CSV table of C-alpha atoms in Angstrom, one decimal:
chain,number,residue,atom,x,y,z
A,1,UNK,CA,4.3,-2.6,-1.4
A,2,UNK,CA,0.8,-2.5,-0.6
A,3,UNK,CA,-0.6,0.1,1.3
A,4,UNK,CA,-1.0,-0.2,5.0
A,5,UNK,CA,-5.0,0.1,4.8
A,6,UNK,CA,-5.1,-2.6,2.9
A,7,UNK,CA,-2.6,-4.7,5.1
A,8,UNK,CA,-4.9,-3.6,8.4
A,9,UNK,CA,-8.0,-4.6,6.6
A,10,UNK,CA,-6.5,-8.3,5.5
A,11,UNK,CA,-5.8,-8.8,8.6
A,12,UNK,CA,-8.7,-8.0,10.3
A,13,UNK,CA,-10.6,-10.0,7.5
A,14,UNK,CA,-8.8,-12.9,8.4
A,15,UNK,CA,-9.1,-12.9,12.1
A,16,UNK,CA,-13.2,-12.4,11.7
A,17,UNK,CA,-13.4,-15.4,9.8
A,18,UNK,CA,-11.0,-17.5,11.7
A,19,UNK,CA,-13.1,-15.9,14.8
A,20,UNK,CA,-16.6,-17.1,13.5
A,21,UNK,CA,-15.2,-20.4,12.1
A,22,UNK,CA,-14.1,-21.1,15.8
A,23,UNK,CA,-17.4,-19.9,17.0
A,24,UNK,CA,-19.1,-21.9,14.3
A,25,UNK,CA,-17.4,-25.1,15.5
A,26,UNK,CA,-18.2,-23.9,19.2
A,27,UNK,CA,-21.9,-23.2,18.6
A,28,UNK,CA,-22.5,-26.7,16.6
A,29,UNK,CA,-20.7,-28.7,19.0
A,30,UNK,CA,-22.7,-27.0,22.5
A,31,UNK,CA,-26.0,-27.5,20.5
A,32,UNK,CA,-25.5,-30.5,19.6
A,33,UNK,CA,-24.4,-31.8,23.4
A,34,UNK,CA,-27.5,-29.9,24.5
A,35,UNK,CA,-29.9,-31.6,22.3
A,36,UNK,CA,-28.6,-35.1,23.0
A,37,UNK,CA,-28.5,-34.2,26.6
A,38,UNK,CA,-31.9,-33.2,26.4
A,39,UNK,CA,-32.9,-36.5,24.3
A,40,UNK,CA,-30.8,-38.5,27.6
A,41,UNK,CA,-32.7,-36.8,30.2
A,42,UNK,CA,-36.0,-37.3,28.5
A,43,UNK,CA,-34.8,-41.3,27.9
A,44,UNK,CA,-34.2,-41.7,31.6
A,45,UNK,CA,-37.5,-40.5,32.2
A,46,UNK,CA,-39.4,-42.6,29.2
A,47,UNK,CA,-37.4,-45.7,31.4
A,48,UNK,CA,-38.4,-44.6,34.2
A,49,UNK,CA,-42.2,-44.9,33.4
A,50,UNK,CA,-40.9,-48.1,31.7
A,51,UNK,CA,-39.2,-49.9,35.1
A,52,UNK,CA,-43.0,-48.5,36.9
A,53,UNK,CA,-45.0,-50.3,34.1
A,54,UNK,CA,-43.4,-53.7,34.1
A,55,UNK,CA,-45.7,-56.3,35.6
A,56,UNK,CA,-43.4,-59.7,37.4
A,57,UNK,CA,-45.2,-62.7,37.5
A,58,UNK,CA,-45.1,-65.5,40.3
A,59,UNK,CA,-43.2,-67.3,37.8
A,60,UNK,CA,-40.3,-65.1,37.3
A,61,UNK,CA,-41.9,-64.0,33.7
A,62,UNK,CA,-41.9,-60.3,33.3
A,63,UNK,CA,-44.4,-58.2,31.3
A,64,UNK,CA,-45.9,-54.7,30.4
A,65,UNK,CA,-48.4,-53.0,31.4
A,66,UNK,CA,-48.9,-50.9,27.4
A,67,UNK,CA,-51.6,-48.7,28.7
A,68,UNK,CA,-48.6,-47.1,31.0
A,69,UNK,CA,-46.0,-47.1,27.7
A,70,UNK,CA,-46.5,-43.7,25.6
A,71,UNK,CA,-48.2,-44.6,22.1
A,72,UNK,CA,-45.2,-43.6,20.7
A,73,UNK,CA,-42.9,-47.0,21.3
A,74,UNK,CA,-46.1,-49.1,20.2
A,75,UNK,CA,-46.1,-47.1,16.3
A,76,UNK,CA,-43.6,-49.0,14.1
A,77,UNK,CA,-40.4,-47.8,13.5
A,78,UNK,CA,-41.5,-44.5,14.9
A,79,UNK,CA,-37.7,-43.9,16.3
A,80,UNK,CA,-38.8,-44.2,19.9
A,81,UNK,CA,-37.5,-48.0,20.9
A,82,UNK,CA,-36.9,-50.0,23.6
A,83,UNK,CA,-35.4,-53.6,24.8
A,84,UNK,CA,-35.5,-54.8,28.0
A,85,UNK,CA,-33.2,-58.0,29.3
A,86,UNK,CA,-34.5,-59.4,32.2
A,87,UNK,CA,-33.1,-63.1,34.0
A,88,UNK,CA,-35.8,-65.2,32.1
A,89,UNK,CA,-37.1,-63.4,29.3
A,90,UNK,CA,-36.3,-60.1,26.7
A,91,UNK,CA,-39.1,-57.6,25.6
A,92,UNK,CA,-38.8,-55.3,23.0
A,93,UNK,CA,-41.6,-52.7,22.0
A,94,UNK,CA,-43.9,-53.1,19.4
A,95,UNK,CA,-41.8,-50.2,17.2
A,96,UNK,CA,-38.7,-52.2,16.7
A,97,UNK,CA,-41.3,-54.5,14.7
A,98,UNK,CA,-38.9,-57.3,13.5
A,99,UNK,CA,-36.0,-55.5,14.3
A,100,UNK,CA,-33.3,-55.7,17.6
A,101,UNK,CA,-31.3,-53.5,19.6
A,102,UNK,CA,-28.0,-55.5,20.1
A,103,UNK,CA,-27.0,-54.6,23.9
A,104,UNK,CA,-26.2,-57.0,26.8
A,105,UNK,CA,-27.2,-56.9,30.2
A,106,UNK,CA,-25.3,-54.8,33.4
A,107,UNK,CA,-25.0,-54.9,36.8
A,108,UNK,CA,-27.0,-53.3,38.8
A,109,UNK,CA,-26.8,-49.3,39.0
A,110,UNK,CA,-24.9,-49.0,36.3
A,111,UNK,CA,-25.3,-47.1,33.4
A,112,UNK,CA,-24.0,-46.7,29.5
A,113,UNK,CA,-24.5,-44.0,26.6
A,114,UNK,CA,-24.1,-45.5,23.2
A,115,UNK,CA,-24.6,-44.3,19.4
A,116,UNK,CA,-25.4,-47.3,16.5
A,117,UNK,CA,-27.8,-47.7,14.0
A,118,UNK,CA,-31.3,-48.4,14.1
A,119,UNK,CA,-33.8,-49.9,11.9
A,120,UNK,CA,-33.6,-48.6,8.8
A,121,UNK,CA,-30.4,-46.9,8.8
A,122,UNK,CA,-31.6,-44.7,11.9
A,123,UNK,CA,-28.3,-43.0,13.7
A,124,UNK,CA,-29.8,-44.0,17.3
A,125,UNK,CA,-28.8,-43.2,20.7
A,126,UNK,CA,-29.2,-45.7,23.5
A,127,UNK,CA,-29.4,-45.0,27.2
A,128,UNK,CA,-28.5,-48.4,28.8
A,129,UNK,CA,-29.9,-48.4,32.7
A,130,UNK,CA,-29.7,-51.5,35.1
A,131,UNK,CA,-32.4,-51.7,37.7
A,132,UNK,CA,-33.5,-54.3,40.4
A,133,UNK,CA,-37.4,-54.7,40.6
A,134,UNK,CA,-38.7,-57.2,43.0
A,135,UNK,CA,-35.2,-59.1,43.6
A,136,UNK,CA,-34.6,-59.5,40.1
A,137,UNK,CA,-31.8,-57.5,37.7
A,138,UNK,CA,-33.5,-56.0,35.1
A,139,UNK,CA,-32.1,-53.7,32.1
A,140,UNK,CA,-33.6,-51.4,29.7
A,141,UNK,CA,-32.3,-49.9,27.0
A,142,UNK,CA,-34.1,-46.7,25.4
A,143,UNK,CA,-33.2,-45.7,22.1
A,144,UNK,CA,-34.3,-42.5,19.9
A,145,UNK,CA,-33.5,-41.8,16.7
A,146,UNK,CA,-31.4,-38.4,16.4
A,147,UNK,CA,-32.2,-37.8,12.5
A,148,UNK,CA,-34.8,-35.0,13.3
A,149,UNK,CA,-32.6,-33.6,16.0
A,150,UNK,CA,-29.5,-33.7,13.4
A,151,UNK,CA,-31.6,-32.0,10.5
A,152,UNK,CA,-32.7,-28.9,12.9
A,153,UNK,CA,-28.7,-29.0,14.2
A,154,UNK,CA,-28.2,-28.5,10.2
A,155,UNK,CA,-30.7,-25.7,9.7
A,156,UNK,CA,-29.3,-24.1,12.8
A,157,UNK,CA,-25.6,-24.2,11.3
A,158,UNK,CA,-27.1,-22.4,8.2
A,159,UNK,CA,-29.2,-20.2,9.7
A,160,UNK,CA,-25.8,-19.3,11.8
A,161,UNK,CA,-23.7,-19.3,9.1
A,162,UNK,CA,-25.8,-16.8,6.6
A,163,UNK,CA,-26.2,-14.4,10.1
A,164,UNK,CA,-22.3,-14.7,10.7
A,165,UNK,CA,-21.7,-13.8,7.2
A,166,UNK,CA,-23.7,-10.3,7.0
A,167,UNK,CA,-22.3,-9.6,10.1
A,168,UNK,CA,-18.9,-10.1,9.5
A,169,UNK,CA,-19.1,-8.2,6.1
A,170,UNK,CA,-20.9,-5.4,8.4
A,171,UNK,CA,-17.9,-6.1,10.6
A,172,UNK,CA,-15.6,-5.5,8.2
A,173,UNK,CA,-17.8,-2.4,6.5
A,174,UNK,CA,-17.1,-0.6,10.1
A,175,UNK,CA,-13.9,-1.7,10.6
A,176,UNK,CA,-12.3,-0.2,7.1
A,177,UNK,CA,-14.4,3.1,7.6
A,178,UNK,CA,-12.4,3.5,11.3
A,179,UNK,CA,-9.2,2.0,9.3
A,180,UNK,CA,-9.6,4.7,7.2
A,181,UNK,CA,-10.6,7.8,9.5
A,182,UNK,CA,-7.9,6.7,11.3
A,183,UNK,CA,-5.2,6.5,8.9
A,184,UNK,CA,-6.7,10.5,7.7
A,185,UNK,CA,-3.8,12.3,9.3
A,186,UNK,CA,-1.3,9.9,7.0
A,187,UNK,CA,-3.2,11.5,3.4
A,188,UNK,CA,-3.0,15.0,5.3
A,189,UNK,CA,1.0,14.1,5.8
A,190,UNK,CA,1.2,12.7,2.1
A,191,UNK,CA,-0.2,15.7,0.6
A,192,UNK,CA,1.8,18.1,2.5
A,193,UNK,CA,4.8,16.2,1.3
A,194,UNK,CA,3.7,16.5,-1.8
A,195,UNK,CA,3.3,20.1,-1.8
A,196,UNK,CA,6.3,20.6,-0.1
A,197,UNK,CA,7.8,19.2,-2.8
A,198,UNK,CA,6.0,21.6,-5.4
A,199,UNK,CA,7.3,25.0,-3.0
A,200,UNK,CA,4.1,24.9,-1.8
A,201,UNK,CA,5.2,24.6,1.8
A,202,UNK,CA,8.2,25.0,3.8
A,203,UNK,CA,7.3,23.0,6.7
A,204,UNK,CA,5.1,19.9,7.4
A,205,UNK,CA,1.9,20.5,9.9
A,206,UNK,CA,3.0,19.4,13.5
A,207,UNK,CA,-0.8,18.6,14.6
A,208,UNK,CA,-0.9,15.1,14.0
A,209,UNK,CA,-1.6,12.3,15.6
A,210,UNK,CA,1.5,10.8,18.2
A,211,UNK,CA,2.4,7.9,16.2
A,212,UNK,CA,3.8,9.9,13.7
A,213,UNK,CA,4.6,12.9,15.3
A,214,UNK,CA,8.4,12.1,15.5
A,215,UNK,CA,8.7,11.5,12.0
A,216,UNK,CA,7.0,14.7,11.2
A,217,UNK,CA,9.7,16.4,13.6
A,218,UNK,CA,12.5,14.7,12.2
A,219,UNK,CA,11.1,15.4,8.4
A,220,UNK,CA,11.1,19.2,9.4
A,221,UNK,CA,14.2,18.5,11.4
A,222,UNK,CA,15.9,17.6,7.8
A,223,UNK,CA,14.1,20.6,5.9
A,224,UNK,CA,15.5,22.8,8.0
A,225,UNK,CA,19.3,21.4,7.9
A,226,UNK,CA,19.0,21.4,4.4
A,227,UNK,CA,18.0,24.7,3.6
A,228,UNK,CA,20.4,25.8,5.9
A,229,UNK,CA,22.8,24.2,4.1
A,230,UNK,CA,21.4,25.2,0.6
A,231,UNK,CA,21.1,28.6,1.6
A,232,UNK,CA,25.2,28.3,3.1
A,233,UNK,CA,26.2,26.9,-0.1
A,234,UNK,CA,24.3,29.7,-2.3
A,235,UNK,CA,26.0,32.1,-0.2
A,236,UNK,CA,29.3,30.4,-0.6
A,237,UNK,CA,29.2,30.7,-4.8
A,238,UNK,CA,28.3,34.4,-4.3
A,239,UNK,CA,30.5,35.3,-1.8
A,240,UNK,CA,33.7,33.3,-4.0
A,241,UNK,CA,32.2,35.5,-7.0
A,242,UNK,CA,32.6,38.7,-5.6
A,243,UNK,CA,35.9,37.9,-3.8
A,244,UNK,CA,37.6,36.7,-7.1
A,245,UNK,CA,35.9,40.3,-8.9
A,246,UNK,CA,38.6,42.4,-6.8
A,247,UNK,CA,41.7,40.3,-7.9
A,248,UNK,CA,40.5,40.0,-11.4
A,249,UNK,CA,40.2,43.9,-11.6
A,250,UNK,CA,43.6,44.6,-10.0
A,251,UNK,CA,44.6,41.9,-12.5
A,252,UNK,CA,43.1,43.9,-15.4
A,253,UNK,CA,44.7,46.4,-14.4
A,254,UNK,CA,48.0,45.2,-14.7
A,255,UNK,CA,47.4,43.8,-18.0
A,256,UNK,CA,47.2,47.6,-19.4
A,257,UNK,CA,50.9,47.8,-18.3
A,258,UNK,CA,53.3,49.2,-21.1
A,259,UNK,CA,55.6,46.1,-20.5
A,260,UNK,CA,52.9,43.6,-20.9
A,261,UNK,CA,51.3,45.4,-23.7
A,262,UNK,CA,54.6,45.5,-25.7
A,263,UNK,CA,54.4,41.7,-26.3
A,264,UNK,CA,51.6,41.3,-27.9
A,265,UNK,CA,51.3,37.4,-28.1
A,266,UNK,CA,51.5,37.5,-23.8
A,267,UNK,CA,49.2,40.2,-23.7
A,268,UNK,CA,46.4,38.3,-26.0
A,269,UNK,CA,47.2,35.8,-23.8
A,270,UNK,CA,46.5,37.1,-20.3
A,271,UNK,CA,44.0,39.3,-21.8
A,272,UNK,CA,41.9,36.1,-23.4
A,273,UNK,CA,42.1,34.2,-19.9
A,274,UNK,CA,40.9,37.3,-17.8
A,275,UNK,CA,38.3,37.8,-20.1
A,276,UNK,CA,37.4,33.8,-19.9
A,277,UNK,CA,37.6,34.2,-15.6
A,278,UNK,CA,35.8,37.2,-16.0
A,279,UNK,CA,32.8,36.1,-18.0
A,280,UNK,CA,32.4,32.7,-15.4
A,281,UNK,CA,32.2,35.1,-12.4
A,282,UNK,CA,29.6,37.1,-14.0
A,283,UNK,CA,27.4,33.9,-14.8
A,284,UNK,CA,28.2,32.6,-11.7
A,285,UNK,CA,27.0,35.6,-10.3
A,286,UNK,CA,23.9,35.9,-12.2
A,287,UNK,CA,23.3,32.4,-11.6
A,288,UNK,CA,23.5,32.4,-7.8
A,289,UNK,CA,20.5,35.7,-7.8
A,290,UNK,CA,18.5,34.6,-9.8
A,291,UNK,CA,18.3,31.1,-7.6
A,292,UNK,CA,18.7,33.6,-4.6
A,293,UNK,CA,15.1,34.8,-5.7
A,294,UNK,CA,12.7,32.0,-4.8
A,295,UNK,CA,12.5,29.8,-1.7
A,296,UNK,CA,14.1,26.3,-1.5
A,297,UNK,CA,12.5,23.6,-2.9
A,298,UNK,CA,10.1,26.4,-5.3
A,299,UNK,CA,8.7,25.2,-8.2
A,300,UNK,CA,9.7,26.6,-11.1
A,301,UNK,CA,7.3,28.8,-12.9
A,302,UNK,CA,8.1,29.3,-16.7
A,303,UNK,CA,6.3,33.2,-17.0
A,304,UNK,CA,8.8,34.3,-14.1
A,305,UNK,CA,11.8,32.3,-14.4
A,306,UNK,CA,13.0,32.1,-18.0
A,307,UNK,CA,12.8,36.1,-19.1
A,308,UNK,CA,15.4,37.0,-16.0
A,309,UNK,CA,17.3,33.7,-17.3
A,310,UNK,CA,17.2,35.1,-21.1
A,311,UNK,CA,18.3,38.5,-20.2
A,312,UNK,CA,21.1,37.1,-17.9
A,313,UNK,CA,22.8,35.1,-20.9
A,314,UNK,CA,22.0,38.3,-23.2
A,315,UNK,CA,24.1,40.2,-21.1
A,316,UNK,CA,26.9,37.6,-20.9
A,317,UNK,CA,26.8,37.1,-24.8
A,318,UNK,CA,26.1,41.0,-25.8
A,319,UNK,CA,29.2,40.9,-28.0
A,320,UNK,CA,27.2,38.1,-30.1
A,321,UNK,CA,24.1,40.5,-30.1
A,322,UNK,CA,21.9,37.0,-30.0
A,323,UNK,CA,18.2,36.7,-30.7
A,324,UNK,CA,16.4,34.4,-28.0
A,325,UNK,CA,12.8,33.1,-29.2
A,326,UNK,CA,10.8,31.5,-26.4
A,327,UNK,CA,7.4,30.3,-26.9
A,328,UNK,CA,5.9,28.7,-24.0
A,329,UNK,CA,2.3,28.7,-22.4
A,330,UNK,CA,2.0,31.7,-20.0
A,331,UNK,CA,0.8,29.2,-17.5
A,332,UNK,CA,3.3,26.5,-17.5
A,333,UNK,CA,4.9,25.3,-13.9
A,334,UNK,CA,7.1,22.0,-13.7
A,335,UNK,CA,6.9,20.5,-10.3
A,336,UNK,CA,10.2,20.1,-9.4
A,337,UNK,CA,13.0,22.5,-7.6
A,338,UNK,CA,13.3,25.7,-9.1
A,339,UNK,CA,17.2,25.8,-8.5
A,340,UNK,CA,17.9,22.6,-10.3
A,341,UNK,CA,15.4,24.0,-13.2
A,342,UNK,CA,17.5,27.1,-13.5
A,343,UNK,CA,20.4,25.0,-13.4
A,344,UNK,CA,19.2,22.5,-16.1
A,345,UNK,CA,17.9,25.1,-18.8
A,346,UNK,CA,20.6,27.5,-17.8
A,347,UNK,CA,22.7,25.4,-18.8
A,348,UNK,CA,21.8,24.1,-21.9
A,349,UNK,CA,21.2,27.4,-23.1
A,350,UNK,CA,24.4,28.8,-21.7
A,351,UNK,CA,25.8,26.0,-24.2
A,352,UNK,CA,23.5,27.0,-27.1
A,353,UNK,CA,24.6,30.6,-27.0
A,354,UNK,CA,28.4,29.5,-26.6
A,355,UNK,CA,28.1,27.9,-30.3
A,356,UNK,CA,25.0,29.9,-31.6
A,357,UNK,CA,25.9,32.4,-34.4
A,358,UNK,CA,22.6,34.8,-34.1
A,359,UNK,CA,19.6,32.7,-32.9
A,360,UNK,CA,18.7,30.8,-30.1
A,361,UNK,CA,15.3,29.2,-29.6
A,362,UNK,CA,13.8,27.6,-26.6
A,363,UNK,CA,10.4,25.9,-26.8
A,364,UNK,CA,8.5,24.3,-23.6
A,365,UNK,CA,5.4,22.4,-23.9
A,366,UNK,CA,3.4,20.3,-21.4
A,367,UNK,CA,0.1,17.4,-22.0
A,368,UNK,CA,1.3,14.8,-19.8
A,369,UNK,CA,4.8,15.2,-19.5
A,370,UNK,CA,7.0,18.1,-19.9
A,371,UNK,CA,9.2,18.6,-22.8
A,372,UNK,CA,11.9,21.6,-23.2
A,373,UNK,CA,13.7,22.0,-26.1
A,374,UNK,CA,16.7,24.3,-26.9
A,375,UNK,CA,18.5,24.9,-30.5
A,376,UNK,CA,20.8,27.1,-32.1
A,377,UNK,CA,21.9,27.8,-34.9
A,378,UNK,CA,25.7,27.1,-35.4
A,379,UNK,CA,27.8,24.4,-36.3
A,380,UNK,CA,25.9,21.4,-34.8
A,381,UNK,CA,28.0,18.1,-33.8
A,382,UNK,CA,28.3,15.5,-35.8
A,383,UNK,CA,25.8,12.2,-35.3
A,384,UNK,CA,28.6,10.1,-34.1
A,385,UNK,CA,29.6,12.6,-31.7
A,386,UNK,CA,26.1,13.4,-29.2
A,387,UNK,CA,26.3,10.5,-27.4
A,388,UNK,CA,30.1,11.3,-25.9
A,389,UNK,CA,28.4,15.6,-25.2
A,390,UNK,CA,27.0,14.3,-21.8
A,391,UNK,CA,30.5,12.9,-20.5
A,392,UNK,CA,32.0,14.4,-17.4
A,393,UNK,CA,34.9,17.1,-18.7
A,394,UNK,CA,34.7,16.3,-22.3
A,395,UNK,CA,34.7,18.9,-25.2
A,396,UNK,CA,34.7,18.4,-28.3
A,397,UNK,CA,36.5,21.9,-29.3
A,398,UNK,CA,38.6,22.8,-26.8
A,399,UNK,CA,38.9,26.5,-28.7
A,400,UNK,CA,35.3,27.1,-27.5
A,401,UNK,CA,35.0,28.8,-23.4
A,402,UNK,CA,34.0,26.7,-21.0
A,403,UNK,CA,34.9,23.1,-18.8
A,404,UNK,CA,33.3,20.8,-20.6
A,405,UNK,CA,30.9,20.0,-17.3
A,406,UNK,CA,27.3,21.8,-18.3
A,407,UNK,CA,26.1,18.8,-20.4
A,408,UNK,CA,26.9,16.0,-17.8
A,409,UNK,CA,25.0,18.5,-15.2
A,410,UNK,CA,22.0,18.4,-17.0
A,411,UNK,CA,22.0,15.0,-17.6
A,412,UNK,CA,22.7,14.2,-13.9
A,413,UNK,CA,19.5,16.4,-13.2
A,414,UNK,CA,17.2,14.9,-15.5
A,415,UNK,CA,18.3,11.3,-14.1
A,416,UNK,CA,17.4,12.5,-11.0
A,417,UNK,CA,14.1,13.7,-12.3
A,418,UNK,CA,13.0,10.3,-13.9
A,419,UNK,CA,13.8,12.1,-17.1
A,420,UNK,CA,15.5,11.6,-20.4
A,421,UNK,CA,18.0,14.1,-22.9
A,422,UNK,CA,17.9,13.8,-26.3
A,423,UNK,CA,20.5,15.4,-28.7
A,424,UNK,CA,20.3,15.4,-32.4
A,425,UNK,CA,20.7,18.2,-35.3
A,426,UNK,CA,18.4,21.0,-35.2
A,427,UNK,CA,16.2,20.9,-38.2
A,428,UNK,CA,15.0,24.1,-38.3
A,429,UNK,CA,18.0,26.1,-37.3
A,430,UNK,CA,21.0,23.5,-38.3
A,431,UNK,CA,22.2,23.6,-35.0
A,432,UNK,CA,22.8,21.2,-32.3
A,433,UNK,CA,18.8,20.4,-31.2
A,434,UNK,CA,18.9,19.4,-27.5
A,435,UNK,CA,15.3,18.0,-26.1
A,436,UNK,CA,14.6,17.5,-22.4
A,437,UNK,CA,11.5,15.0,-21.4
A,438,UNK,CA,9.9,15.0,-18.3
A,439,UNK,CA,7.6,13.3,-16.3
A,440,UNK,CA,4.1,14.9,-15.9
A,441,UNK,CA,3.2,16.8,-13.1
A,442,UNK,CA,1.8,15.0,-10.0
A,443,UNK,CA,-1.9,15.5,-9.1
């Protein structure tokens, strides 16, 4: 979608130019009804003069007085013309040369605008007038040539259209710098979204503008129900920890009985199943503080997260006695939520020490996306197997402790992520080699 800037500006862009265009069309059409109203009022004067310089004979014959007529109706084809009808004869001035004006006579008072062409192709306009001079009906007919007036109309359209167009763009310069002042507090919202989700902040600033002041409220109105409800359900897995420690140790107890302990197949039994309850509380335990450590929504920082993590699943594993290699750069930090992190790596490690005989290795390296990878050295799975590890509840050795759920986790947090798991042999160790690949970090 594109952004809203750009929408605001389009639109203002197109309703300048559809705004001069109409003005354009406005501006043309007034100046060109001034001029030729101009040209008509200067017509009824030149006819005027005309009707004062016409000299009636005795006999009805009709003439001109030229010394009264302005020189420029007596120059040839000069664009100035005029005819005049009278009851026994027509004149027509000495610029029409061999040429006519094709117009008919009209009553009395009356009067007619027309447009036709002129000698040589001249686009004229003709002022039609009737008078009566001395008891006769007399008509005259002046004519201009509009050509000059037409070719200034042109230059005046151009001159308007060039002046229209720098300040439209100047228009449009000053409109997208307000646009985009304006729009400010929306790139102070986006990047406080966007370090709230790096951990950066635990609230978005309420000094904003009023359009978007109820979405900042509701946005903080959200954060707060989900921490709330993060924090409940972190709470919820500790709290279900420690209540199941008490049974388990009265349970334990119980085992040692001399009844139990005399059959020894029940007593492996119990014993192995205890043990199996036992070690999930722990992690669960271990699991739930060290997520307890940072705020929601805290990005997860290699340097301070993964030692605690290692020397949680030492603990767990100590009857393995496991050697955990890291190498990662002191300085790496993934931008996503520390808790699902924790969950993701602890995870796949938790599986890597499950199956790892003495040596467990997890690498993290970043350019421009983040990779994690995590092998072990025991058994591997076979090639045809990996794809079916990520499937909810399968395992592919049920001898082995666990639910057969930590796989499909992590694959349901790196979808989530934009990410993708890899799972292949490991070629160093010979164990199962399993490579997380994230997207880079957001500027």
């Amino acid at each position: 979608m594109r952004s809203l800037q750009f929408r605001l500006s389009t639109g203002l862009f197109v309703s300048l130019v559809l705004a001069f265009i109409v003005l354009w069309v406005l501006v043309s059409q007034a100046s060109r009804v001034l001029a030729e109203e101009y040209i008509v009022t200067r017509l009824e004067h030149d006819g005027e003069t005309l009707l004062a310089s016409l000299i009636i004979e005795n006999t009805g014959n009709i003439n001109t007085d030229d010394s009264r007529i302005n020189p420029i109706y007596l120059r040839p084809f000069s664009g100035h013309y005029y005819k005049i009808i009278s009851q026994h004869v027509s004149l027509r001035s000495r610029s029409l040369w061999d040429q006519d004006i094709d117009i008919q006579a009209l009553p009395v008072g009356s009067q007619l605008r027309r447009y036709m062409e002129g000698p040589q192709q001249q686009p004229l306009i003709v002022l039609i007038k009737a008078f009566s001079k001395a008891g006769q009906s007399i008509t005259i007919a002046m004519a201009e040539d509009l050509s000059p007036i037409k070719d200034r109309l042109v230059r005046l359209q151009f001159y308007f259209i060039i002046t229209a167009i720098i300040f439209m763009l100047a228009l449009v310069a000053i409109q997208v710098w307000i646009l985009h002042a304006g729009l400010r507090p929306l790139d102070k919202a986006r990047n406080e979204l966007k370090a709230l989700s790096q951990g950066k902040l635990a609230q978005l600033d309420k000094e904003v503008p009023a359009e978007i002041s109820p979405l900042v409220d509701e946005i903080n109105h959200l954060l707060n129900v989900l921490d709330q409800r993060l924090i409940r359900s972190r709470n919820a897995l500790g709290d279900l920890a420690h209540t199941l420690k008490k049974p388990l140790t009265v349970l334990k107890q119980m085992v040692e009985d001399e009844s139990i302990k005399n059959n020894p197949e029940l007593y492996k039994l119990i014993s192995a199943q205890l043990e199996t309850i036992q070690r999930h509380v722990t992690r669960i335990l271990q699991r739930a503080r060290l997520a307890g450590e940072g705020p929601v929504a805290s990005q997860f920082n290699a340097r301070e997260d993964i030692p605690p993590l290692l020397a949680t699943l030492k603990s767990i594993y100590h009857d393995k006695s496991l050697a955990f290699i890291s190498d990662f750069p002191s300085n790496l930090t993934i931008m996503a939520d520390r808790e699902d992190m924790l969950e993701l790596i602890g995870n796949l490690l938790d599986n890597a020490c499950k199956w790892a005989t003495h040596t467990v290795r997890i690498t993290l390296t970043q350019n421009q996306k983040t990779e994690i990878s995590i092998e072990d050295d025991g058994p591997g799975v076979a090639t045809d197997q990996l794809i079916s590890l990520t499937q909810r509840g399968l395992r592919l050795d049920e001898k082995t402790d666990g639910h057969g759920l930590g796989l499909s986790i992590v694959n349901e947090i790196i979808s989530s992520l934009g990410g993708e798991l890899k799972l292949q042999p490991s070629e160093t160790l010979g164990g199962l080699h399993a490579k997380v690949i994230l997207p880079g970090n957001r500027d």
